[in-house]
C-alpha cells in the first residue's frame, strides 16, 4: 500500500505485517461497500408529482428595459409593495419558439419580490397558450464564474493535490446525485443508502486525494468507525427525543407524496453531514502521528498517542465551535422569528425544528470527538510497529536522528511557556550525552 505521490507521511517506514493487517480490514470493507452499491443502486427516475403545471416551459430571456409605475393602493394594515417592483419590463426571449421576440411583462410584486433591471438574465415561464411571465433571475453565469474562481484558487494553492481534491469533489457530487438522492426517492431505506453512499464517498475521495498510504488507510478506518458510532447515536437520539423528521412543508410533502421515511431521511442527513467533518479530523490525526513518528523514531505507542492526542484536542475545540455556528447561521431566520414571538426559551428549544438541529449538532460533535482517539490509536499502533525494529536495535549514538522537530534544534519554550518537553511534541526518551544534565543543573545553580 505504498504512496503514489510525494507526501509528508510517506517517509515513515511500514512493516509488511502492518500493510497486510490494513489490507485484511480495508479490502473486505471495500467489497461490502461495492456490493451494497450494486444492491441499492436505483433502477431509474422515480415517479413524482410534477413541479410545474403541464405544458409550462422554462425559457431564458434578457431584460431590455424597465418602466416603473405607481403601486396600486392597498387596504389599511396590509403590507405596502416595494415601489421598485411595480411596473412593466421588456424582455427579449433567448430560446424556444419565440426566440428573438421582445415581450412586455408585468414585474413580479408582493412580499419578497425581486428587483429587475436592464441587461438582467431572467427565467421565463411560457404556458400552453403562449403567454409569458417572469419567474426568477438566471444565476447560471454567476455560479459558473464562482465555480471557476474556486477551482483556480484550489489548483493555484494545492497544485496537483488541489487537482485531486477537485476530482474527489466531483466524485462526491456524482454519488450524491446518481445514488443517494435517487435511491431515497425510490423508497429505499434512507439510512442504508446514506451509510453506503458515505462509505463509497470516503473510500474514493480519501485515497484519491491523499494517496494510497498507511496514514490514509488509518484515516479511512477511523472515519468508518466514527461514522458507525454517529449513526448508532443518531438512531438512539431521534427515538429518545421523539423526532420524526417533519419540521416543514418540504418534509411533509416528501413523506406524503413519495412515502419516504422522514425519520430515516433525517438520520441520513446527519450521517452525510458528519462525514464532511470527520474525514478532516481523521486525516489530520493520521498525518500528525506519521510526522511525529518520522521526526522521533524512538517514540512508542503511548508517547505517539499522547502527543497527537494533545493536537487533536486543540483541533476538536475549534471544530466544535465551527459546527455550532454553522447550524446557528443556517437557522438564524427561524431564531429571529421565534424571538419576535416572545416565546419562553424553553418552549423555543423544544419545538421540533430547533430540537432537531440541537440533536443533529450534538450527535455530530460526539462522533467527531470519538474520531480523535480512534484514529490516533490506529495510526500510533501502526507507526510504533513500523519503528519497532529500529528501536530494538538501539541508537548508535547518544543523540536522536534529527527530524522535522529535532530535539537538538528545539528552542526552549517554542511550543509552550514551560518548554518543548511539555508541548505536543515531547522530547524523545533516550540517553543524554554524558554530563549534560549535571552541567545544566550546575549552570542553573550558578545563576541562582
CSV table of C-alpha atoms in Angstrom, one decimal:
chain,number,residue,atom,x,y,z
A,1,UNK,CA,0.0,0.0,0.0
A,2,UNK,CA,2.7,2.4,-1.0
A,3,UNK,CA,2.0,6.1,-1.8
A,4,UNK,CA,1.6,7.1,-5.4
A,5,UNK,CA,2.9,10.6,-4.9
A,6,UNK,CA,5.1,12.6,-2.6
A,7,UNK,CA,3.6,13.2,0.8
A,8,UNK,CA,5.0,14.0,4.2
A,9,UNK,CA,3.8,10.8,5.7
A,10,UNK,CA,5.4,8.5,3.1
A,11,UNK,CA,8.8,8.8,4.8
A,12,UNK,CA,7.6,6.7,7.7
A,13,UNK,CA,8.7,3.1,7.1
A,14,UNK,CA,6.0,0.5,7.1
A,15,UNK,CA,6.3,-3.2,8.0
A,16,UNK,CA,4.9,-5.9,5.8
A,17,UNK,CA,2.7,-7.1,8.7
A,18,UNK,CA,1.2,-3.7,9.1
A,19,UNK,CA,0.3,-3.5,5.4
A,20,UNK,CA,-1.2,-6.9,5.4
A,21,UNK,CA,-3.2,-6.1,8.5
A,22,UNK,CA,-4.6,-3.0,6.9
A,23,UNK,CA,-5.5,-4.7,3.7
A,24,UNK,CA,-7.2,-7.5,5.7
A,25,UNK,CA,-9.6,-4.9,7.1
A,26,UNK,CA,-10.0,-2.5,4.2
A,27,UNK,CA,-10.4,-5.0,1.3
A,28,UNK,CA,-13.5,-6.7,2.8
A,29,UNK,CA,-14.9,-3.2,3.7
A,30,UNK,CA,-14.4,-2.1,0.1
A,31,UNK,CA,-16.1,-5.3,-1.2
A,32,UNK,CA,-19.0,-4.9,1.1
A,33,UNK,CA,-19.4,-1.3,0.1
A,34,UNK,CA,-19.3,-2.2,-3.6
A,35,UNK,CA,-21.9,-5.0,-3.1
A,36,UNK,CA,-24.2,-2.6,-1.2
A,37,UNK,CA,-23.9,0.0,-4.0
A,38,UNK,CA,-24.9,-2.7,-6.6
A,39,UNK,CA,-27.8,-3.9,-4.4
A,40,UNK,CA,-29.2,-0.4,-3.6
A,41,UNK,CA,-28.5,1.3,-6.9
A,42,UNK,CA,-31.7,3.0,-8.1
A,43,UNK,CA,-33.4,1.4,-11.1
A,44,UNK,CA,-34.5,4.7,-12.7
A,45,UNK,CA,-36.1,8.0,-12.1
A,46,UNK,CA,-38.9,7.7,-9.5
A,47,UNK,CA,-42.4,8.8,-10.3
A,48,UNK,CA,-43.1,12.1,-8.7
A,49,UNK,CA,-45.6,14.9,-8.8
A,50,UNK,CA,-44.7,17.5,-11.5
A,51,UNK,CA,-43.1,20.6,-10.1
A,52,UNK,CA,-44.9,22.9,-12.6
A,53,UNK,CA,-48.2,22.6,-14.5
A,54,UNK,CA,-48.4,20.6,-17.7
A,55,UNK,CA,-47.5,22.5,-20.8
A,56,UNK,CA,-45.3,25.1,-19.0
A,57,UNK,CA,-41.8,25.6,-20.4
A,58,UNK,CA,-38.8,27.2,-18.7
A,59,UNK,CA,-37.0,29.5,-21.1
A,60,UNK,CA,-34.2,32.1,-20.9
A,61,UNK,CA,-34.6,35.8,-21.5
A,62,UNK,CA,-32.8,39.2,-21.1
A,63,UNK,CA,-34.4,42.3,-19.8
A,64,UNK,CA,-34.0,45.2,-22.2
A,65,UNK,CA,-35.9,47.8,-20.3
A,66,UNK,CA,-38.0,48.5,-17.2
A,67,UNK,CA,-40.7,51.1,-16.8
A,68,UNK,CA,-41.8,51.7,-13.2
A,69,UNK,CA,-45.4,52.8,-12.3
A,70,UNK,CA,-47.2,53.9,-9.2
A,71,UNK,CA,-48.1,50.9,-7.0
A,72,UNK,CA,-51.8,50.3,-6.5
A,73,UNK,CA,-53.4,51.3,-3.3
A,74,UNK,CA,-53.6,48.7,-0.5
A,75,UNK,CA,-56.0,48.3,2.4
A,76,UNK,CA,-55.1,49.7,5.8
A,77,UNK,CA,-52.9,47.3,7.7
A,78,UNK,CA,-51.7,45.4,4.6
A,79,UNK,CA,-48.0,45.5,3.7
A,80,UNK,CA,-47.1,48.1,1.1
A,81,UNK,CA,-45.4,46.8,-2.1
A,82,UNK,CA,-41.9,47.9,-2.9
A,83,UNK,CA,-42.0,50.7,-5.5
A,84,UNK,CA,-39.2,49.0,-7.4
A,85,UNK,CA,-41.5,46.1,-8.2
A,86,UNK,CA,-44.4,48.0,-9.6
A,87,UNK,CA,-44.3,48.3,-13.4
A,88,UNK,CA,-43.5,46.5,-16.6
A,89,UNK,CA,-40.3,45.0,-18.1
A,90,UNK,CA,-39.5,44.4,-21.7
A,91,UNK,CA,-37.8,41.0,-22.1
A,92,UNK,CA,-36.1,39.5,-25.2
A,93,UNK,CA,-36.8,35.8,-25.4
A,94,UNK,CA,-33.5,33.9,-25.9
A,95,UNK,CA,-34.8,30.4,-26.7
A,96,UNK,CA,-37.9,28.5,-27.5
A,97,UNK,CA,-40.4,29.0,-30.4
A,98,UNK,CA,-40.3,32.8,-30.0
A,99,UNK,CA,-36.6,33.3,-29.8
A,100,UNK,CA,-35.6,36.9,-30.5
A,101,UNK,CA,-39.0,38.3,-29.8
A,102,UNK,CA,-39.5,41.2,-27.3
A,103,UNK,CA,-42.4,40.8,-24.9
A,104,UNK,CA,-43.7,43.2,-22.3
A,105,UNK,CA,-44.4,41.6,-19.0
A,106,UNK,CA,-45.5,42.7,-15.6
A,107,UNK,CA,-42.9,42.8,-12.9
A,108,UNK,CA,-43.3,40.3,-10.1
A,109,UNK,CA,-44.6,42.1,-7.0
A,110,UNK,CA,-45.6,41.2,-3.5
A,111,UNK,CA,-43.6,40.3,-0.4
A,112,UNK,CA,-40.1,39.1,-1.3
A,113,UNK,CA,-40.4,40.1,-4.9
A,114,UNK,CA,-37.0,40.6,-6.6
A,115,UNK,CA,-35.8,43.7,-8.4
A,116,UNK,CA,-35.1,43.6,-12.1
A,117,UNK,CA,-33.1,46.0,-14.3
A,118,UNK,CA,-31.9,46.3,-17.9
A,119,UNK,CA,-29.5,43.6,-19.0
A,120,UNK,CA,-30.6,41.1,-16.3
A,121,UNK,CA,-30.7,37.5,-17.4
A,122,UNK,CA,-34.1,36.0,-16.3
A,123,UNK,CA,-36.0,32.8,-16.3
A,124,UNK,CA,-39.3,32.9,-18.2
A,125,UNK,CA,-42.3,30.6,-17.9
A,126,UNK,CA,-44.3,30.0,-21.1
A,127,UNK,CA,-47.7,28.3,-20.8
A,128,UNK,CA,-49.6,26.3,-23.5
A,129,UNK,CA,-51.3,29.5,-24.7
A,130,UNK,CA,-48.0,31.2,-25.5
A,131,UNK,CA,-48.3,33.7,-22.5
A,132,UNK,CA,-45.1,34.6,-20.7
A,133,UNK,CA,-44.3,35.6,-17.1
A,134,UNK,CA,-41.0,36.4,-15.3
A,135,UNK,CA,-40.1,33.7,-12.9
A,136,UNK,CA,-36.7,34.5,-11.4
A,137,UNK,CA,-33.2,35.7,-12.2
A,138,UNK,CA,-31.0,33.4,-14.3
A,139,UNK,CA,-28.0,32.7,-12.0
A,140,UNK,CA,-26.2,30.2,-14.2
A,141,UNK,CA,-23.4,32.6,-15.3
A,142,UNK,CA,-22.5,33.9,-11.8
A,143,UNK,CA,-22.4,30.4,-10.4
A,144,UNK,CA,-20.1,29.2,-13.2
A,145,UNK,CA,-17.8,32.2,-12.6
A,146,UNK,CA,-17.8,31.5,-8.9
A,147,UNK,CA,-17.0,27.8,-9.6
A,148,UNK,CA,-14.2,28.7,-11.9
A,149,UNK,CA,-12.7,31.0,-9.4
A,150,UNK,CA,-12.9,28.4,-6.7
A,151,UNK,CA,-11.3,25.7,-8.9
A,152,UNK,CA,-8.4,28.1,-9.9
A,153,UNK,CA,-7.8,29.1,-6.3
A,154,UNK,CA,-7.7,25.4,-5.2
A,155,UNK,CA,-5.3,24.5,-8.0
A,156,UNK,CA,-3.1,27.5,-7.5
A,157,UNK,CA,-2.6,26.7,-3.9
A,158,UNK,CA,-2.7,22.9,-3.9
A,159,UNK,CA,-1.3,22.2,-7.4
A,160,UNK,CA,-1.5,18.5,-8.1
A,161,UNK,CA,-3.1,17.9,-4.7
A,162,UNK,CA,-5.6,20.6,-5.5
A,163,UNK,CA,-6.5,18.8,-8.8
A,164,UNK,CA,-7.1,15.5,-6.9
A,165,UNK,CA,-9.2,17.3,-4.4
A,166,UNK,CA,-11.4,18.7,-7.1
A,167,UNK,CA,-11.7,15.3,-8.7
A,168,UNK,CA,-12.7,13.9,-5.3
A,169,UNK,CA,-15.3,16.7,-5.0
A,170,UNK,CA,-16.7,15.7,-8.4
A,171,UNK,CA,-16.9,12.0,-7.3
A,172,UNK,CA,-18.9,13.2,-4.2
A,173,UNK,CA,-21.4,15.1,-6.3
A,174,UNK,CA,-21.8,12.2,-8.8
A,175,UNK,CA,-22.5,9.7,-6.0
A,176,UNK,CA,-24.9,12.1,-4.3
A,177,UNK,CA,-26.8,12.9,-7.5
A,178,UNK,CA,-26.8,9.4,-9.0
A,179,UNK,CA,-27.1,7.1,-6.0
A,180,UNK,CA,-28.0,8.8,-2.7
A,181,UNK,CA,-30.8,11.1,-3.8
A,182,UNK,CA,-32.4,8.8,-6.4
A,183,UNK,CA,-32.1,5.8,-4.0
A,184,UNK,CA,-34.0,7.7,-1.3
A,185,UNK,CA,-36.6,8.9,-3.8
A,186,UNK,CA,-37.3,5.3,-4.9
A,187,UNK,CA,-38.3,4.4,-1.4
A,188,UNK,CA,-35.2,2.6,-0.3
A,189,UNK,CA,-34.1,2.8,3.4
A,190,UNK,CA,-32.6,6.3,3.8
A,191,UNK,CA,-30.2,5.0,6.5
A,192,UNK,CA,-28.8,2.2,4.4
A,193,UNK,CA,-28.5,4.5,1.3
A,194,UNK,CA,-26.7,7.1,3.4
A,195,UNK,CA,-24.3,4.7,5.1
A,196,UNK,CA,-23.4,3.0,1.8
A,197,UNK,CA,-23.0,6.4,0.0
A,198,UNK,CA,-20.9,7.8,2.8
A,199,UNK,CA,-18.6,4.8,2.8
A,200,UNK,CA,-18.2,4.9,-1.0
A,201,UNK,CA,-17.5,8.6,-1.0
A,202,UNK,CA,-15.0,8.2,1.8
A,203,UNK,CA,-13.1,5.3,0.2
A,204,UNK,CA,-12.9,7.0,-3.2
A,205,UNK,CA,-12.2,10.6,-2.1
A,206,UNK,CA,-9.7,10.0,0.7
A,207,UNK,CA,-7.5,7.7,-1.4
A,208,UNK,CA,-7.9,9.8,-4.5
A,209,UNK,CA,-6.9,13.0,-2.6
A,210,UNK,CA,-4.3,11.7,-0.1
A,211,UNK,CA,-2.9,8.7,-2.0
A,212,UNK,CA,-2.5,5.1,-1.1
A,213,UNK,CA,-0.6,5.1,2.2
A,214,UNK,CA,-0.8,3.7,5.7
A,215,UNK,CA,-1.8,7.1,7.1
A,216,UNK,CA,-4.7,7.3,4.6
A,217,UNK,CA,-5.8,3.8,5.5
A,218,UNK,CA,-5.8,4.6,9.2
A,219,UNK,CA,-7.8,7.8,8.4
A,220,UNK,CA,-10.3,5.6,6.5
A,221,UNK,CA,-10.7,3.1,9.3
A,222,UNK,CA,-11.1,5.9,11.9
A,223,UNK,CA,-13.7,7.6,9.7
A,224,UNK,CA,-15.6,4.4,9.3
A,225,UNK,CA,-15.6,3.6,13.0
A,226,UNK,CA,-16.7,7.2,13.9
A,227,UNK,CA,-19.3,7.2,11.2
A,228,UNK,CA,-20.8,4.0,12.5
A,229,UNK,CA,-20.8,5.4,16.0
A,230,UNK,CA,-22.5,8.6,14.8
A,231,UNK,CA,-25.2,6.5,13.0
A,232,UNK,CA,-25.9,4.5,16.2
A,233,UNK,CA,-26.1,7.6,18.4
A,234,UNK,CA,-28.3,9.3,15.8
A,235,UNK,CA,-30.7,6.4,15.7
A,236,UNK,CA,-31.0,6.3,19.5
A,237,UNK,CA,-31.2,10.1,19.9
A,238,UNK,CA,-34.0,10.5,17.3
A,239,UNK,CA,-36.1,7.8,19.0
A,240,UNK,CA,-35.4,9.1,22.5
A,241,UNK,CA,-36.3,12.7,21.6
A,242,UNK,CA,-39.4,11.6,19.6
A,243,UNK,CA,-38.3,13.4,16.4
A,244,UNK,CA,-39.9,12.2,13.1
A,245,UNK,CA,-38.1,14.5,10.7
A,246,UNK,CA,-41.1,16.5,9.8
A,247,UNK,CA,-40.4,20.2,10.5
A,248,UNK,CA,-41.6,22.0,7.4
A,249,UNK,CA,-43.8,21.6,4.3
A,250,UNK,CA,-41.0,20.1,2.3
A,251,UNK,CA,-40.5,17.1,4.6
A,252,UNK,CA,-44.3,16.7,4.9
A,253,UNK,CA,-44.6,16.6,1.1
A,254,UNK,CA,-41.9,14.0,0.8
A,255,UNK,CA,-43.5,11.9,3.4
A,256,UNK,CA,-47.0,12.1,2.0
A,257,UNK,CA,-46.5,12.1,-1.8
A,258,UNK,CA,-43.5,9.8,-2.1
A,259,UNK,CA,-43.9,7.7,1.1
A,260,UNK,CA,-40.4,8.5,2.2
A,261,UNK,CA,-39.4,7.6,5.8
A,262,UNK,CA,-38.8,11.2,7.1
A,263,UNK,CA,-37.1,10.0,10.3
A,264,UNK,CA,-34.8,7.9,8.2
A,265,UNK,CA,-34.2,10.9,5.9
A,266,UNK,CA,-33.2,13.0,9.0
A,267,UNK,CA,-30.9,10.2,10.1
A,268,UNK,CA,-29.4,10.1,6.6
A,269,UNK,CA,-28.8,13.8,6.6
A,270,UNK,CA,-26.9,13.6,9.9
A,271,UNK,CA,-24.7,10.8,8.6
A,272,UNK,CA,-23.9,12.6,5.3
A,273,UNK,CA,-23.3,15.9,7.2
A,274,UNK,CA,-21.0,14.3,9.7
A,275,UNK,CA,-18.8,12.7,7.0
A,276,UNK,CA,-17.6,16.1,5.8
A,277,UNK,CA,-16.1,17.0,9.2
A,278,UNK,CA,-15.0,13.5,10.2
A,279,UNK,CA,-12.6,13.0,7.3
A,280,UNK,CA,-11.0,16.3,8.0
A,281,UNK,CA,-10.2,15.3,11.6
A,282,UNK,CA,-9.2,11.8,10.9
A,283,UNK,CA,-6.8,12.7,8.1
A,284,UNK,CA,-5.2,15.4,10.3
A,285,UNK,CA,-4.7,13.0,13.2
A,286,UNK,CA,-3.3,10.2,11.0
A,287,UNK,CA,-0.8,12.6,9.3
A,288,UNK,CA,0.1,14.1,12.7
A,289,UNK,CA,1.0,10.7,14.1
A,290,UNK,CA,3.0,9.8,11.0
A,291,UNK,CA,5.0,13.1,11.1
A,292,UNK,CA,5.7,12.6,14.9
A,293,UNK,CA,6.9,9.1,14.2
A,294,UNK,CA,9.1,10.3,11.4
A,295,UNK,CA,10.6,13.1,13.5
A,296,UNK,CA,11.1,10.9,16.6
A,297,UNK,CA,11.8,7.3,15.6
A,298,UNK,CA,12.2,6.2,19.3
A,299,UNK,CA,8.6,7.1,20.2
A,300,UNK,CA,6.4,4.2,21.2
A,301,UNK,CA,2.7,3.8,21.0
A,302,UNK,CA,2.0,5.6,24.3
A,303,UNK,CA,4.1,8.7,23.5
A,304,UNK,CA,2.8,9.0,20.0
A,305,UNK,CA,-0.8,8.7,21.2
A,306,UNK,CA,-0.3,11.3,24.0
A,307,UNK,CA,1.5,13.8,21.7
A,308,UNK,CA,-1.0,13.5,18.8
A,309,UNK,CA,-3.9,13.5,21.3
A,310,UNK,CA,-3.0,16.9,22.5
A,311,UNK,CA,-3.0,18.3,19.0
A,312,UNK,CA,-6.4,16.5,18.4
A,313,UNK,CA,-7.9,18.2,21.5
A,314,UNK,CA,-6.9,21.6,20.2
A,315,UNK,CA,-8.4,20.8,16.8
A,316,UNK,CA,-11.7,19.5,18.3
A,317,UNK,CA,-12.0,22.6,20.5
A,318,UNK,CA,-12.1,24.8,17.4
A,319,UNK,CA,-14.2,22.5,15.2
A,320,UNK,CA,-16.9,22.2,17.8
A,321,UNK,CA,-17.4,25.9,17.7
A,322,UNK,CA,-17.5,25.8,13.9
A,323,UNK,CA,-20.2,23.2,13.9
A,324,UNK,CA,-22.5,25.1,16.4
A,325,UNK,CA,-22.0,28.3,14.5
A,326,UNK,CA,-22.8,26.6,11.1
A,327,UNK,CA,-26.1,25.3,12.5
A,328,UNK,CA,-26.9,28.6,14.2
A,329,UNK,CA,-26.2,30.5,11.0
A,330,UNK,CA,-28.5,28.2,8.9
A,331,UNK,CA,-31.3,28.6,11.5
A,332,UNK,CA,-30.8,32.3,12.0
A,333,UNK,CA,-34.1,33.4,10.3
A,334,UNK,CA,-36.0,30.9,12.3
A,335,UNK,CA,-34.4,32.0,15.5
A,336,UNK,CA,-35.4,35.6,14.7
A,337,UNK,CA,-38.9,34.6,14.1
A,338,UNK,CA,-39.1,32.9,17.5
A,339,UNK,CA,-37.5,35.9,19.1
A,340,UNK,CA,-40.2,38.3,18.0
A,341,UNK,CA,-42.9,35.8,19.1
A,342,UNK,CA,-41.8,36.4,22.7
A,343,UNK,CA,-41.9,32.7,23.5
A,344,UNK,CA,-40.1,31.4,26.5
A,345,UNK,CA,-36.6,30.0,25.7
A,346,UNK,CA,-37.6,26.5,27.0
A,347,UNK,CA,-40.6,26.4,24.6
A,348,UNK,CA,-38.5,27.5,21.7
A,349,UNK,CA,-35.7,24.9,22.3
A,350,UNK,CA,-38.2,22.1,22.5
A,351,UNK,CA,-40.0,22.9,19.2
A,352,UNK,CA,-39.4,20.1,16.6
A,353,UNK,CA,-37.4,22.3,14.2
A,354,UNK,CA,-35.0,23.6,16.9
A,355,UNK,CA,-34.8,20.3,18.8
A,356,UNK,CA,-33.8,18.6,15.5
A,357,UNK,CA,-30.9,20.9,15.0
A,358,UNK,CA,-29.8,20.5,18.6
A,359,UNK,CA,-29.8,16.7,18.3
A,360,UNK,CA,-28.1,16.9,14.9
A,361,UNK,CA,-25.2,19.1,16.3
A,362,UNK,CA,-24.7,17.2,19.5
A,363,UNK,CA,-24.7,13.8,17.8
A,364,UNK,CA,-22.3,15.0,15.1
A,365,UNK,CA,-20.0,16.5,17.7
A,366,UNK,CA,-19.9,13.3,19.8
A,367,UNK,CA,-18.9,11.4,16.6
A,368,UNK,CA,-16.3,14.0,16.0
A,369,UNK,CA,-14.9,13.7,19.5
A,370,UNK,CA,-14.7,9.9,19.2
A,371,UNK,CA,-12.8,10.2,15.9
A,372,UNK,CA,-9.8,11.6,17.5
A,373,UNK,CA,-8.9,8.8,20.0
A,374,UNK,CA,-9.9,6.1,17.5
A,375,UNK,CA,-7.8,7.4,14.6
A,376,UNK,CA,-4.9,8.4,16.8
A,377,UNK,CA,-4.8,4.9,18.4
A,378,UNK,CA,-4.9,3.2,15.0
A,379,UNK,CA,-2.2,5.5,13.5
A,380,UNK,CA,0.0,5.3,16.6
A,381,UNK,CA,-0.2,1.5,16.6
A,382,UNK,CA,0.9,1.2,13.0
A,383,UNK,CA,3.6,3.8,13.4
A,384,UNK,CA,5.1,2.3,16.5
A,385,UNK,CA,5.1,-1.2,15.0
A,386,UNK,CA,6.8,0.2,11.9
A,387,UNK,CA,9.6,1.7,14.0
A,388,UNK,CA,9.9,-1.3,16.4
A,389,UNK,CA,12.9,-3.0,14.7
A,390,UNK,CA,14.9,0.3,14.7
A,391,UNK,CA,14.1,0.9,18.3
A,392,UNK,CA,15.1,-2.6,19.3
A,393,UNK,CA,18.5,-2.1,17.7
A,394,UNK,CA,19.0,1.0,19.8
A,395,UNK,CA,20.6,4.2,18.8
A,396,UNK,CA,24.1,4.2,17.5
A,397,UNK,CA,25.0,7.3,19.5
A,398,UNK,CA,23.6,9.3,22.4
A,399,UNK,CA,21.7,11.6,20.0
A,400,UNK,CA,18.5,11.1,18.1
A,401,UNK,CA,18.4,11.5,14.4
A,402,UNK,CA,17.1,14.9,13.5
A,403,UNK,CA,13.6,15.2,12.1
A,404,UNK,CA,11.1,17.9,11.5
A,405,UNK,CA,11.1,18.8,15.2
A,406,UNK,CA,14.6,17.6,16.2
A,407,UNK,CA,15.2,17.8,19.9
A,408,UNK,CA,18.7,19.3,19.2
A,409,UNK,CA,17.2,22.2,17.3
A,410,UNK,CA,14.2,23.0,19.6
A,411,UNK,CA,14.5,26.4,21.2
A,412,UNK,CA,13.4,26.4,24.9
A,413,UNK,CA,9.7,27.3,25.2
A,414,UNK,CA,9.0,27.2,21.5
A,415,UNK,CA,5.8,25.1,21.8
A,416,UNK,CA,4.6,26.1,25.3
A,417,UNK,CA,5.9,28.5,28.0
A,418,UNK,CA,7.1,25.5,30.1
A,419,UNK,CA,9.4,24.3,27.3
A,420,UNK,CA,9.1,21.9,24.5
A,421,UNK,CA,9.1,18.9,26.8
A,422,UNK,CA,5.6,19.9,27.9
A,423,UNK,CA,4.2,20.7,24.5
A,424,UNK,CA,2.5,18.4,21.9
A,425,UNK,CA,5.9,17.2,20.6
A,426,UNK,CA,7.5,15.6,23.6
A,427,UNK,CA,11.3,15.1,23.7
A,428,UNK,CA,12.0,11.5,22.9
A,429,UNK,CA,13.3,9.4,25.7
A,430,UNK,CA,16.9,8.4,25.3
A,431,UNK,CA,20.3,8.6,26.9
A,432,UNK,CA,21.5,12.2,27.3
A,433,UNK,CA,25.2,13.0,26.5
A,434,UNK,CA,27.4,12.4,29.4
A,435,UNK,CA,27.4,15.2,31.9
A,436,UNK,CA,24.7,17.2,30.0
A,437,UNK,CA,22.1,17.0,32.8
A,438,UNK,CA,24.6,17.7,35.6
A,439,UNK,CA,26.1,20.7,33.7
A,440,UNK,CA,22.6,22.2,33.1
A,441,UNK,CA,21.8,21.9,36.7
A,442,UNK,CA,25.2,23.4,37.6
A,443,UNK,CA,24.5,26.4,35.4
A,444,UNK,CA,21.1,27.0,36.9
A,445,UNK,CA,22.6,26.7,40.4
A,446,UNK,CA,25.3,29.2,39.5
A,447,UNK,CA,22.8,31.6,38.0
A,448,UNK,CA,20.8,31.4,41.2
